[in-house]
């Protein structure tokens, strides 16, 4: 339902594409997206490089498998310590969570870090009442250190809290912790700097350090809609907090969670008009040779990636410096969210619609759709069929047009 990606996933997806499409030679680097269209905040190439090497050509499939393996490993650890019933409850609740399933295969920096953090949790749980608790905790430190240095610096704060707790509980040796932390940190830093200095072609590039400096030290995270050092802490006021399972309530919550996840997946499928437009123009204009296609910012941010640039005889551009309608005259096609600005030189060929809002359906319409459940079922139009069963109506409006 949602094969395309948005701006948060763009760098890792484009990087994976470029590694597979062009290779990793110095000459090939000139064709990479971050050099052709500079300005992106540096992120590590370690994830895209590993993903490209092991998953040609199924990038997102392999990332999803990695996430599934990590969650399965965590469930095994839960089974050993908390029992089978708790592990089943964990599995069911995880499967009903929209965000876990939806983002599992998406190329966000968070999702490269996610499997490693989950494996860290697995080792942490396995260390409970284990004769090898020190070894398992040190393995957790290795995983989290790799993750913090290479993928997500914030994981280091989580690691610090866990390590301080374990040191206080005297389940960890201070000197072993220091030794493993330093060795893992230096090894991770060496890997990141070695790979990313080459791919970014700059002196000693450590992307996660750069991002942390950009966001937290310079305070520029507000440019992404975030405020640096803004934390929310939730602490239980109970002296002995306990997790209480009430079977009927949990069953109802699982059903509700699954239903909400279904609605959100279908709604989210309309969030990628840029990707849909790029795919559709190749179908409608399949007989057009030597096209010069310009993708505007909105198109690039809502799903259009290099994986969607299918024609080798076409040229694709993302130039953001154009200010006048005449600047676009060099292109044969535009994928744009502002077609009204190009009426003098182009005519609209087609329109792609995207999500605008949702509205509650009339109860009588909902009942009627469910009564006609089997009559309306059509495998060729499964998305429309599922939408008809929802209690809400998804309102879509024109998002991307392609004048040509």
PDB file of C-alpha atoms in Angstrom, residues 56-357:
ATOM      1  CA  UNK A  56      20.751  -6.388  -4.032  1.00  0.00           C
ATOM      2  CA  UNK A  57      18.146  -5.625  -5.286  1.00  0.00           C
ATOM      3  CA  UNK A  58      15.696  -5.972  -2.384  1.00  0.00           C
ATOM      4  CA  UNK A  59      16.749  -3.042  -0.178  1.00  0.00           C
ATOM      5  CA  UNK A  60      13.652  -2.563   1.962  1.00  0.00           C
ATOM      6  CA  UNK A  61      12.878  -6.286   2.130  1.00  0.00           C
ATOM      7  CA  UNK A  62      16.207  -7.055   3.792  1.00  0.00           C
ATOM      8  CA  UNK A  63      15.874  -4.155   6.236  1.00  0.00           C
ATOM      9  CA  UNK A  64      12.422  -5.430   7.199  1.00  0.00           C
ATOM     10  CA  UNK A  65      13.808  -8.955   7.684  1.00  0.00           C
ATOM     11  CA  UNK A  66      16.554  -7.557   9.948  1.00  0.00           C
ATOM     12  CA  UNK A  67      13.947  -5.790  12.073  1.00  0.00           C
ATOM     13  CA  UNK A  68      11.797  -8.939  12.247  1.00  0.00           C
ATOM     14  CA  UNK A  69      14.799 -11.031  13.312  1.00  0.00           C
ATOM     15  CA  UNK A  70      15.674  -8.567  16.079  1.00  0.00           C
ATOM     16  CA  UNK A  71      12.099  -8.551  17.416  1.00  0.00           C
ATOM     17  CA  UNK A  72      11.988 -12.357  17.258  1.00  0.00           C
ATOM     18  CA  UNK A  73      15.246 -12.541  19.210  1.00  0.00           C
ATOM     19  CA  UNK A  74      13.837 -10.151  21.815  1.00  0.00           C
ATOM     20  CA  UNK A  75      10.722 -12.284  22.140  1.00  0.00           C
ATOM     21  CA  UNK A  76      12.913 -15.361  22.744  1.00  0.00           C
ATOM     22  CA  UNK A  77      14.663 -13.522  25.570  1.00  0.00           C
ATOM     23  CA  UNK A  78      11.300 -12.521  27.040  1.00  0.00           C
ATOM     24  CA  UNK A  79      10.152 -16.162  26.879  1.00  0.00           C
ATOM     25  CA  UNK A  80      13.188 -17.386  28.820  1.00  0.00           C
ATOM     26  CA  UNK A  81      12.765 -14.937  31.680  1.00  0.00           C
ATOM     27  CA  UNK A  82       9.103 -13.879  31.782  1.00  0.00           C
ATOM     28  CA  UNK A  83       7.453 -16.978  30.321  1.00  0.00           C
ATOM     29  CA  UNK A  84       5.561 -18.013  27.203  1.00  0.00           C
ATOM     30  CA  UNK A  85       2.351 -16.086  27.918  1.00  0.00           C
ATOM     31  CA  UNK A  86       4.145 -12.775  28.320  1.00  0.00           C
ATOM     32  CA  UNK A  87       6.112 -13.372  25.112  1.00  0.00           C
ATOM     33  CA  UNK A  88       2.880 -14.127  23.215  1.00  0.00           C
ATOM     34  CA  UNK A  89       1.326 -10.936  24.591  1.00  0.00           C
ATOM     35  CA  UNK A  90       4.436  -9.012  23.500  1.00  0.00           C
ATOM     36  CA  UNK A  91       4.215 -10.525  20.010  1.00  0.00           C
ATOM     37  CA  UNK A  92       0.514  -9.767  19.593  1.00  0.00           C
ATOM     38  CA  UNK A  93       0.814  -6.210  20.900  1.00  0.00           C
ATOM     39  CA  UNK A  94       3.852  -5.542  18.693  1.00  0.00           C
ATOM     40  CA  UNK A  95       2.034  -6.871  15.628  1.00  0.00           C
ATOM     41  CA  UNK A  96      -0.863  -4.507  16.298  1.00  0.00           C
ATOM     42  CA  UNK A  97       1.328  -1.413  16.573  1.00  0.00           C
ATOM     43  CA  UNK A  98       1.066   0.707  13.434  1.00  0.00           C
ATOM     44  CA  UNK A  99       4.453   2.384  13.670  1.00  0.00           C
ATOM     45  CA  UNK A 100       6.497  -0.784  14.208  1.00  0.00           C
ATOM     46  CA  UNK A 101       5.094  -2.541  11.149  1.00  0.00           C
ATOM     47  CA  UNK A 102       4.865   0.535   8.939  1.00  0.00           C
ATOM     48  CA  UNK A 103       8.406   1.775   9.552  1.00  0.00           C
ATOM     49  CA  UNK A 104      10.141  -1.621   9.861  1.00  0.00           C
ATOM     50  CA  UNK A 105      11.489  -1.591   6.298  1.00  0.00           C
ATOM     51  CA  UNK A 106      11.886   2.153   5.799  1.00  0.00           C
ATOM     52  CA  UNK A 107      15.341   3.633   5.369  1.00  0.00           C
ATOM     53  CA  UNK A 108      15.312   6.116   8.238  1.00  0.00           C
ATOM     54  CA  UNK A 109      18.482   6.415  10.358  1.00  0.00           C
ATOM     55  CA  UNK A 110      16.238   5.329  13.247  1.00  0.00           C
ATOM     56  CA  UNK A 111      15.392   2.058  11.515  1.00  0.00           C
ATOM     57  CA  UNK A 112      19.051   1.208  10.911  1.00  0.00           C
ATOM     58  CA  UNK A 113      19.532   1.701  14.646  1.00  0.00           C
ATOM     59  CA  UNK A 114      16.317  -0.103  15.642  1.00  0.00           C
ATOM     60  CA  UNK A 115      17.447  -3.753  15.154  1.00  0.00           C
ATOM     61  CA  UNK A 116      20.680  -3.115  17.068  1.00  0.00           C
ATOM     62  CA  UNK A 117      18.841  -1.479  19.973  1.00  0.00           C
ATOM     63  CA  UNK A 118      16.341  -4.355  20.068  1.00  0.00           C
ATOM     64  CA  UNK A 119      19.226  -6.859  20.147  1.00  0.00           C
ATOM     65  CA  UNK A 120      20.733  -4.816  22.986  1.00  0.00           C
ATOM     66  CA  UNK A 121      17.488  -5.105  24.938  1.00  0.00           C
ATOM     67  CA  UNK A 122      17.524  -8.859  24.291  1.00  0.00           C
ATOM     68  CA  UNK A 123      20.964  -9.208  25.876  1.00  0.00           C
ATOM     69  CA  UNK A 124      19.912  -6.958  28.753  1.00  0.00           C
ATOM     70  CA  UNK A 125      16.882  -9.143  29.522  1.00  0.00           C
ATOM     71  CA  UNK A 126      18.933 -12.338  29.086  1.00  0.00           C
ATOM     72  CA  UNK A 127      21.351 -11.074  31.739  1.00  0.00           C
ATOM     73  CA  UNK A 128      18.647 -11.195  34.435  1.00  0.00           C
ATOM     74  CA  UNK A 129      19.508 -13.947  36.934  1.00  0.00           C
ATOM     75  CA  UNK A 130      22.023 -15.383  34.467  1.00  0.00           C
ATOM     76  CA  UNK A 131      25.379 -16.881  35.422  1.00  0.00           C
ATOM     77  CA  UNK A 132      26.797 -15.008  32.422  1.00  0.00           C
ATOM     78  CA  UNK A 133      25.160 -11.687  33.224  1.00  0.00           C
ATOM     79  CA  UNK A 134      28.409  -9.692  32.965  1.00  0.00           C
ATOM     80  CA  UNK A 135      29.161 -11.094  29.492  1.00  0.00           C
ATOM     81  CA  UNK A 136      25.629 -10.429  28.244  1.00  0.00           C
ATOM     82  CA  UNK A 137      25.644  -6.888  29.618  1.00  0.00           C
ATOM     83  CA  UNK A 138      28.978  -6.186  27.938  1.00  0.00           C
ATOM     84  CA  UNK A 139      27.507  -7.436  24.661  1.00  0.00           C
ATOM     85  CA  UNK A 140      24.626  -5.011  25.156  1.00  0.00           C
ATOM     86  CA  UNK A 141      27.155  -2.210  25.640  1.00  0.00           C
ATOM     87  CA  UNK A 142      28.890  -3.154  22.375  1.00  0.00           C
ATOM     88  CA  UNK A 143      25.654  -3.081  20.367  1.00  0.00           C
ATOM     89  CA  UNK A 144      24.486   0.225  21.820  1.00  0.00           C
ATOM     90  CA  UNK A 145      27.899   1.841  21.433  1.00  0.00           C
ATOM     91  CA  UNK A 146      28.034   0.868  17.752  1.00  0.00           C
ATOM     92  CA  UNK A 147      24.522   2.240  17.315  1.00  0.00           C
ATOM     93  CA  UNK A 148      25.205   5.524  19.112  1.00  0.00           C
ATOM     94  CA  UNK A 149      28.458   6.288  17.305  1.00  0.00           C
ATOM     95  CA  UNK A 150      27.359   5.257  13.802  1.00  0.00           C
ATOM     96  CA  UNK A 151      23.579   5.684  13.547  1.00  0.00           C
ATOM     97  CA  UNK A 152      21.876   7.592  16.396  1.00  0.00           C
ATOM     98  CA  UNK A 153      23.890   9.583  18.921  1.00  0.00           C
ATOM     99  CA  UNK A 154      20.889   9.743  21.285  1.00  0.00           C
ATOM    100  CA  UNK A 155      21.189   5.997  21.968  1.00  0.00           C
ATOM    101  CA  UNK A 156      24.269   6.900  24.010  1.00  0.00           C
ATOM    102  CA  UNK A 157      22.024   8.608  26.582  1.00  0.00           C
ATOM    103  CA  UNK A 158      19.904   5.472  26.874  1.00  0.00           C
ATOM    104  CA  UNK A 159      23.060   3.376  27.263  1.00  0.00           C
ATOM    105  CA  UNK A 160      24.398   5.694  29.980  1.00  0.00           C
ATOM    106  CA  UNK A 161      21.210   5.318  32.046  1.00  0.00           C
ATOM    107  CA  UNK A 162      21.248   1.508  31.753  1.00  0.00           C
ATOM    108  CA  UNK A 163      24.972   1.248  32.567  1.00  0.00           C
ATOM    109  CA  UNK A 164      24.661   3.512  35.622  1.00  0.00           C
ATOM    110  CA  UNK A 165      21.764   1.384  36.874  1.00  0.00           C
ATOM    111  CA  UNK A 166      23.675  -1.879  36.381  1.00  0.00           C
ATOM    112  CA  UNK A 167      26.791  -0.456  38.058  1.00  0.00           C
ATOM    113  CA  UNK A 168      24.650   0.640  40.992  1.00  0.00           C
ATOM    114  CA  UNK A 169      23.150  -2.874  41.163  1.00  0.00           C
ATOM    115  CA  UNK A 170      26.728  -4.275  41.057  1.00  0.00           C
ATOM    116  CA  UNK A 171      25.938  -6.565  38.123  1.00  0.00           C
ATOM    117  CA  UNK A 172      28.602  -4.921  35.968  1.00  0.00           C
ATOM    118  CA  UNK A 173      32.320  -4.514  36.477  1.00  0.00           C
ATOM    119  CA  UNK A 174      33.350  -0.862  36.173  1.00  0.00           C
ATOM    120  CA  UNK A 175      36.689  -1.627  34.529  1.00  0.00           C
ATOM    121  CA  UNK A 176      35.139  -4.127  32.088  1.00  0.00           C
ATOM    122  CA  UNK A 177      32.522  -1.520  31.200  1.00  0.00           C
ATOM    123  CA  UNK A 178      35.180   1.133  30.636  1.00  0.00           C
ATOM    124  CA  UNK A 179      37.340  -1.213  28.560  1.00  0.00           C
ATOM    125  CA  UNK A 180      34.508  -2.462  26.321  1.00  0.00           C
ATOM    126  CA  UNK A 181      33.028   1.023  25.960  1.00  0.00           C
ATOM    127  CA  UNK A 182      36.320   2.586  24.855  1.00  0.00           C
ATOM    128  CA  UNK A 183      37.237  -0.232  22.457  1.00  0.00           C
ATOM    129  CA  UNK A 184      33.736  -0.370  20.919  1.00  0.00           C
ATOM    130  CA  UNK A 185      33.556   3.406  20.665  1.00  0.00           C
ATOM    131  CA  UNK A 186      36.925   3.754  18.951  1.00  0.00           C
ATOM    132  CA  UNK A 187      36.181   0.835  16.594  1.00  0.00           C
ATOM    133  CA  UNK A 188      32.804   2.336  15.656  1.00  0.00           C
ATOM    134  CA  UNK A 189      34.312   5.781  15.183  1.00  0.00           C
ATOM    135  CA  UNK A 190      37.025   4.309  12.970  1.00  0.00           C
ATOM    136  CA  UNK A 191      34.483   2.471  10.798  1.00  0.00           C
ATOM    137  CA  UNK A 192      32.276   5.541  10.409  1.00  0.00           C
ATOM    138  CA  UNK A 193      35.129   7.957   9.676  1.00  0.00           C
ATOM    139  CA  UNK A 194      36.803   5.546   7.230  1.00  0.00           C
ATOM    140  CA  UNK A 195      33.644   4.927   5.188  1.00  0.00           C
ATOM    141  CA  UNK A 196      32.034   8.372   5.409  1.00  0.00           C
ATOM    142  CA  UNK A 197      35.201  10.372   4.762  1.00  0.00           C
ATOM    143  CA  UNK A 198      35.444   8.517   1.452  1.00  0.00           C
ATOM    144  CA  UNK A 199      31.799   8.876   0.432  1.00  0.00           C
ATOM    145  CA  UNK A 200      31.508  12.529   1.494  1.00  0.00           C
ATOM    146  CA  UNK A 201      34.954  13.370   0.097  1.00  0.00           C
ATOM    147  CA  UNK A 202      35.842  15.610   3.027  1.00  0.00           C
ATOM    148  CA  UNK A 203      38.399  15.488   5.816  1.00  0.00           C
ATOM    149  CA  UNK A 204      37.503  13.184   8.736  1.00  0.00           C
ATOM    150  CA  UNK A 205      33.727  13.067   8.331  1.00  0.00           C
ATOM    151  CA  UNK A 206      31.865  11.640  11.348  1.00  0.00           C
ATOM    152  CA  UNK A 207      28.191  12.170  10.433  1.00  0.00           C
ATOM    153  CA  UNK A 208      26.610  11.402  13.800  1.00  0.00           C
ATOM    154  CA  UNK A 209      28.994  13.781  15.538  1.00  0.00           C
ATOM    155  CA  UNK A 210      28.217  16.423  12.914  1.00  0.00           C
ATOM    156  CA  UNK A 211      24.461  15.929  13.298  1.00  0.00           C
ATOM    157  CA  UNK A 212      24.692  16.139  17.102  1.00  0.00           C
ATOM    158  CA  UNK A 213      26.733  19.340  16.821  1.00  0.00           C
ATOM    159  CA  UNK A 214      24.271  20.765  14.270  1.00  0.00           C
ATOM    160  CA  UNK A 215      21.157  19.904  16.295  1.00  0.00           C
ATOM    161  CA  UNK A 216      22.187  20.179  19.937  1.00  0.00           C
ATOM    162  CA  UNK A 217      25.253  22.427  20.137  1.00  0.00           C
ATOM    163  CA  UNK A 218      24.261  24.932  17.443  1.00  0.00           C
ATOM    164  CA  UNK A 219      20.586  24.529  18.362  1.00  0.00           C
ATOM    165  CA  UNK A 220      19.540  24.206  14.732  1.00  0.00           C
ATOM    166  CA  UNK A 221      17.185  21.315  15.369  1.00  0.00           C
ATOM    167  CA  UNK A 222      14.433  23.956  15.351  1.00  0.00           C
ATOM    168  CA  UNK A 223      14.887  24.063  11.570  1.00  0.00           C
ATOM    169  CA  UNK A 224      13.408  20.554  11.536  1.00  0.00           C
ATOM    170  CA  UNK A 225      10.596  21.477  13.922  1.00  0.00           C
ATOM    171  CA  UNK A 226      12.377  20.245  17.054  1.00  0.00           C
ATOM    172  CA  UNK A 227      13.764  22.053  20.088  1.00  0.00           C
ATOM    173  CA  UNK A 228      17.137  20.857  21.367  1.00  0.00           C
ATOM    174  CA  UNK A 229      17.309  19.496  24.932  1.00  0.00           C
ATOM    175  CA  UNK A 230      13.555  19.213  25.198  1.00  0.00           C
ATOM    176  CA  UNK A 231      12.762  16.033  27.113  1.00  0.00           C
ATOM    177  CA  UNK A 232       9.579  14.552  28.503  1.00  0.00           C
ATOM    178  CA  UNK A 233      10.051  12.269  31.521  1.00  0.00           C
ATOM    179  CA  UNK A 234       7.263  10.062  32.803  1.00  0.00           C
ATOM    180  CA  UNK A 235       7.855   8.554  36.249  1.00  0.00           C
ATOM    181  CA  UNK A 236       5.569   6.196  38.113  1.00  0.00           C
ATOM    182  CA  UNK A 237       4.425   7.578  41.483  1.00  0.00           C
ATOM    183  CA  UNK A 238       3.723   4.107  42.835  1.00  0.00           C
ATOM    184  CA  UNK A 239       6.228   2.731  45.288  1.00  0.00           C
ATOM    185  CA  UNK A 240       6.055  -0.711  43.687  1.00  0.00           C
ATOM    186  CA  UNK A 241       4.796  -0.254  40.108  1.00  0.00           C
ATOM    187  CA  UNK A 242       3.296  -3.362  38.554  1.00  0.00           C
ATOM    188  CA  UNK A 243       1.989  -4.173  35.117  1.00  0.00           C
ATOM    189  CA  UNK A 244      -1.496  -5.617  35.497  1.00  0.00           C
ATOM    190  CA  UNK A 245      -3.041  -7.553  32.652  1.00  0.00           C
ATOM    191  CA  UNK A 246      -6.813  -7.552  32.526  1.00  0.00           C
ATOM    192  CA  UNK A 247      -7.622 -10.119  29.865  1.00  0.00           C
ATOM    193  CA  UNK A 248     -10.799  -8.611  28.480  1.00  0.00           C
ATOM    194  CA  UNK A 249      -9.414  -5.086  28.435  1.00  0.00           C
ATOM    195  CA  UNK A 250      -6.207  -6.209  26.711  1.00  0.00           C
ATOM    196  CA  UNK A 251      -8.180  -8.173  24.115  1.00  0.00           C
ATOM    197  CA  UNK A 252     -10.303  -5.121  23.380  1.00  0.00           C
ATOM    198  CA  UNK A 253      -7.223  -2.898  23.155  1.00  0.00           C
ATOM    199  CA  UNK A 254      -5.566  -5.317  20.734  1.00  0.00           C
ATOM    200  CA  UNK A 255      -8.618  -5.241  18.452  1.00  0.00           C
ATOM    201  CA  UNK A 256      -8.819  -1.444  18.696  1.00  0.00           C
ATOM    202  CA  UNK A 257      -5.088  -1.118  18.046  1.00  0.00           C
ATOM    203  CA  UNK A 258      -5.258  -3.376  15.010  1.00  0.00           C
ATOM    204  CA  UNK A 259      -8.260  -1.459  13.649  1.00  0.00           C
ATOM    205  CA  UNK A 260      -6.539   1.898  14.099  1.00  0.00           C
ATOM    206  CA  UNK A 261      -3.386   0.526  12.458  1.00  0.00           C
ATOM    207  CA  UNK A 262      -5.423  -0.595   9.441  1.00  0.00           C
ATOM    208  CA  UNK A 263      -6.973   2.861   9.092  1.00  0.00           C
ATOM    209  CA  UNK A 264      -3.597   4.584   9.450  1.00  0.00           C
ATOM    210  CA  UNK A 265      -1.932   2.376   6.838  1.00  0.00           C
ATOM    211  CA  UNK A 266      -4.631   3.154   4.269  1.00  0.00           C
ATOM    212  CA  UNK A 267      -4.548   6.874   5.115  1.00  0.00           C
ATOM    213  CA  UNK A 268      -0.745   6.873   4.922  1.00  0.00           C
ATOM    214  CA  UNK A 269      -0.863   5.394   1.437  1.00  0.00           C
ATOM    215  CA  UNK A 270      -2.090   8.804   0.226  1.00  0.00           C
ATOM    216  CA  UNK A 271       0.912  10.623   1.704  1.00  0.00           C
ATOM    217  CA  UNK A 272       3.219   9.939  -1.250  1.00  0.00           C
ATOM    218  CA  UNK A 273       1.870  11.831  -4.284  1.00  0.00           C
ATOM    219  CA  UNK A 274       5.400  12.607  -5.485  1.00  0.00           C
ATOM    220  CA  UNK A 275       6.284   8.931  -5.767  1.00  0.00           C
ATOM    221  CA  UNK A 276       2.962   8.146  -7.426  1.00  0.00           C
ATOM    222  CA  UNK A 277       3.459  10.983  -9.934  1.00  0.00           C
ATOM    223  CA  UNK A 278       6.952   9.810 -10.864  1.00  0.00           C
ATOM    224  CA  UNK A 279       5.669   6.273 -11.399  1.00  0.00           C
ATOM    225  CA  UNK A 280       2.645   7.438 -13.383  1.00  0.00           C
ATOM    226  CA  UNK A 281       4.519   9.717 -15.781  1.00  0.00           C
ATOM    227  CA  UNK A 282       6.567   6.731 -16.957  1.00  0.00           C
ATOM    228  CA  UNK A 283       3.325   4.943 -17.851  1.00  0.00           C
ATOM    229  CA  UNK A 284       1.561   7.862 -19.545  1.00  0.00           C
ATOM    230  CA  UNK A 285       4.642   9.113 -21.399  1.00  0.00           C
ATOM    231  CA  UNK A 286       6.203   5.716 -22.128  1.00  0.00           C
ATOM    232  CA  UNK A 287       6.663   6.547 -25.835  1.00  0.00           C
ATOM    233  CA  UNK A 288       8.379   9.866 -25.138  1.00  0.00           C
ATOM    234  CA  UNK A 289      12.139   9.765 -25.817  1.00  0.00           C
ATOM    235  CA  UNK A 290      14.856  12.003 -24.371  1.00  0.00           C
ATOM    236  CA  UNK A 291      12.580  13.646 -21.788  1.00  0.00           C
ATOM    237  CA  UNK A 292      13.946  16.255 -19.388  1.00  0.00           C
ATOM    238  CA  UNK A 293      11.896  15.968 -16.192  1.00  0.00           C
ATOM    239  CA  UNK A 294      12.061  18.478 -13.339  1.00  0.00           C
ATOM    240  CA  UNK A 295      10.921  17.430  -9.846  1.00  0.00           C
ATOM    241  CA  UNK A 296      10.015  20.249  -7.457  1.00  0.00           C
ATOM    242  CA  UNK A 297      10.707  20.181  -3.710  1.00  0.00           C
ATOM    243  CA  UNK A 298       7.251  18.885  -2.755  1.00  0.00           C
ATOM    244  CA  UNK A 299       7.536  16.017  -5.247  1.00  0.00           C
ATOM    245  CA  UNK A 300      10.967  15.029  -3.940  1.00  0.00           C
ATOM    246  CA  UNK A 301       9.741  15.178  -0.334  1.00  0.00           C
ATOM    247  CA  UNK A 302       6.695  12.976  -0.930  1.00  0.00           C
ATOM    248  CA  UNK A 303       8.052   9.821  -2.473  1.00  0.00           C
ATOM    249  CA  UNK A 304      10.018  10.598  -5.642  1.00  0.00           C
ATOM    250  CA  UNK A 305      13.422   8.912  -5.347  1.00  0.00           C
ATOM    251  CA  UNK A 306      16.092   7.669  -7.717  1.00  0.00           C
ATOM    252  CA  UNK A 307      14.584   4.191  -7.557  1.00  0.00           C
ATOM    253  CA  UNK A 308      11.627   5.674  -9.444  1.00  0.00           C
ATOM    254  CA  UNK A 309      13.775   7.157 -12.212  1.00  0.00           C
ATOM    255  CA  UNK A 310      13.314   4.235 -14.592  1.00  0.00           C
ATOM    256  CA  UNK A 311      14.370   5.577 -17.983  1.00  0.00           C
ATOM    257  CA  UNK A 312      18.061   5.796 -18.874  1.00  0.00           C
ATOM    258  CA  UNK A 313      17.257   7.985 -21.885  1.00  0.00           C
ATOM    259  CA  UNK A 314      15.475  10.528 -19.677  1.00  0.00           C
ATOM    260  CA  UNK A 315      17.175  13.209 -17.593  1.00  0.00           C
ATOM    261  CA  UNK A 316      15.841  14.031 -14.120  1.00  0.00           C
ATOM    262  CA  UNK A 317      16.478  17.342 -12.335  1.00  0.00           C
ATOM    263  CA  UNK A 318      15.828  18.793  -8.863  1.00  0.00           C
ATOM    264  CA  UNK A 319      17.204  22.289  -9.384  1.00  0.00           C
ATOM    265  CA  UNK A 320      15.839  24.615  -6.665  1.00  0.00           C
ATOM    266  CA  UNK A 321      17.401  27.841  -7.957  1.00  0.00           C
ATOM    267  CA  UNK A 322      14.722  28.613 -10.565  1.00  0.00           C
ATOM    268  CA  UNK A 323      12.766  31.782  -9.777  1.00  0.00           C
ATOM    269  CA  UNK A 324      11.011  32.664 -13.048  1.00  0.00           C
ATOM    270  CA  UNK A 325       8.619  30.581 -15.189  1.00  0.00           C
ATOM    271  CA  UNK A 326      11.012  31.021 -18.123  1.00  0.00           C
ATOM    272  CA  UNK A 327      13.710  29.153 -16.173  1.00  0.00           C
ATOM    273  CA  UNK A 328      11.688  25.958 -16.624  1.00  0.00           C
ATOM    274  CA  UNK A 329      11.528  26.236 -20.412  1.00  0.00           C
ATOM    275  CA  UNK A 330      14.534  23.908 -20.763  1.00  0.00           C
ATOM    276  CA  UNK A 331      12.465  20.968 -19.457  1.00  0.00           C
ATOM    277  CA  UNK A 332       9.968  18.834 -21.331  1.00  0.00           C
ATOM    278  CA  UNK A 333       7.987  17.800 -18.236  1.00  0.00           C
ATOM    279  CA  UNK A 334       7.470  19.189 -14.742  1.00  0.00           C
ATOM    280  CA  UNK A 335       6.308  17.328 -11.640  1.00  0.00           C
ATOM    281  CA  UNK A 336       5.031  20.233  -9.583  1.00  0.00           C
ATOM    282  CA  UNK A 337       2.630  21.201  -6.820  1.00  0.00           C
ATOM    283  CA  UNK A 338       2.184  24.682  -8.370  1.00  0.00           C
ATOM    284  CA  UNK A 339       0.952  24.114 -11.955  1.00  0.00           C
ATOM    285  CA  UNK A 340      -0.679  27.555 -12.007  1.00  0.00           C
ATOM    286  CA  UNK A 341       2.807  29.087 -12.233  1.00  0.00           C
ATOM    287  CA  UNK A 342       3.609  27.331 -15.512  1.00  0.00           C
ATOM    288  CA  UNK A 343       0.479  27.863 -17.621  1.00  0.00           C
ATOM    289  CA  UNK A 344       2.255  30.009 -20.231  1.00  0.00           C
ATOM    290  CA  UNK A 345       4.753  27.332 -21.237  1.00  0.00           C
ATOM    291  CA  UNK A 346       3.189  23.984 -20.258  1.00  0.00           C
ATOM    292  CA  UNK A 347      -0.187  22.274 -20.228  1.00  0.00           C
ATOM    293  CA  UNK A 348      -1.368  19.827 -17.575  1.00  0.00           C
ATOM    294  CA  UNK A 349      -1.194  16.188 -18.684  1.00  0.00           C
ATOM    295  CA  UNK A 350      -2.450  14.548 -15.498  1.00  0.00           C
ATOM    296  CA  UNK A 351      -3.003  15.086 -11.766  1.00  0.00           C
ATOM    297  CA  UNK A 352      -2.095  12.960  -8.738  1.00  0.00           C
ATOM    298  CA  UNK A 353      -4.227  13.297  -5.621  1.00  0.00           C
ATOM    299  CA  UNK A 354      -2.986  13.071  -2.037  1.00  0.00           C
ATOM    300  CA  UNK A 355      -4.256  13.048   1.524  1.00  0.00           C
ATOM    301  CA  UNK A 356      -5.947  16.199   2.795  1.00  0.00           C
ATOM    302  CA  UNK A 357      -8.103  15.179   5.786  1.00  0.00           C
TER     303      UNK A 357
END
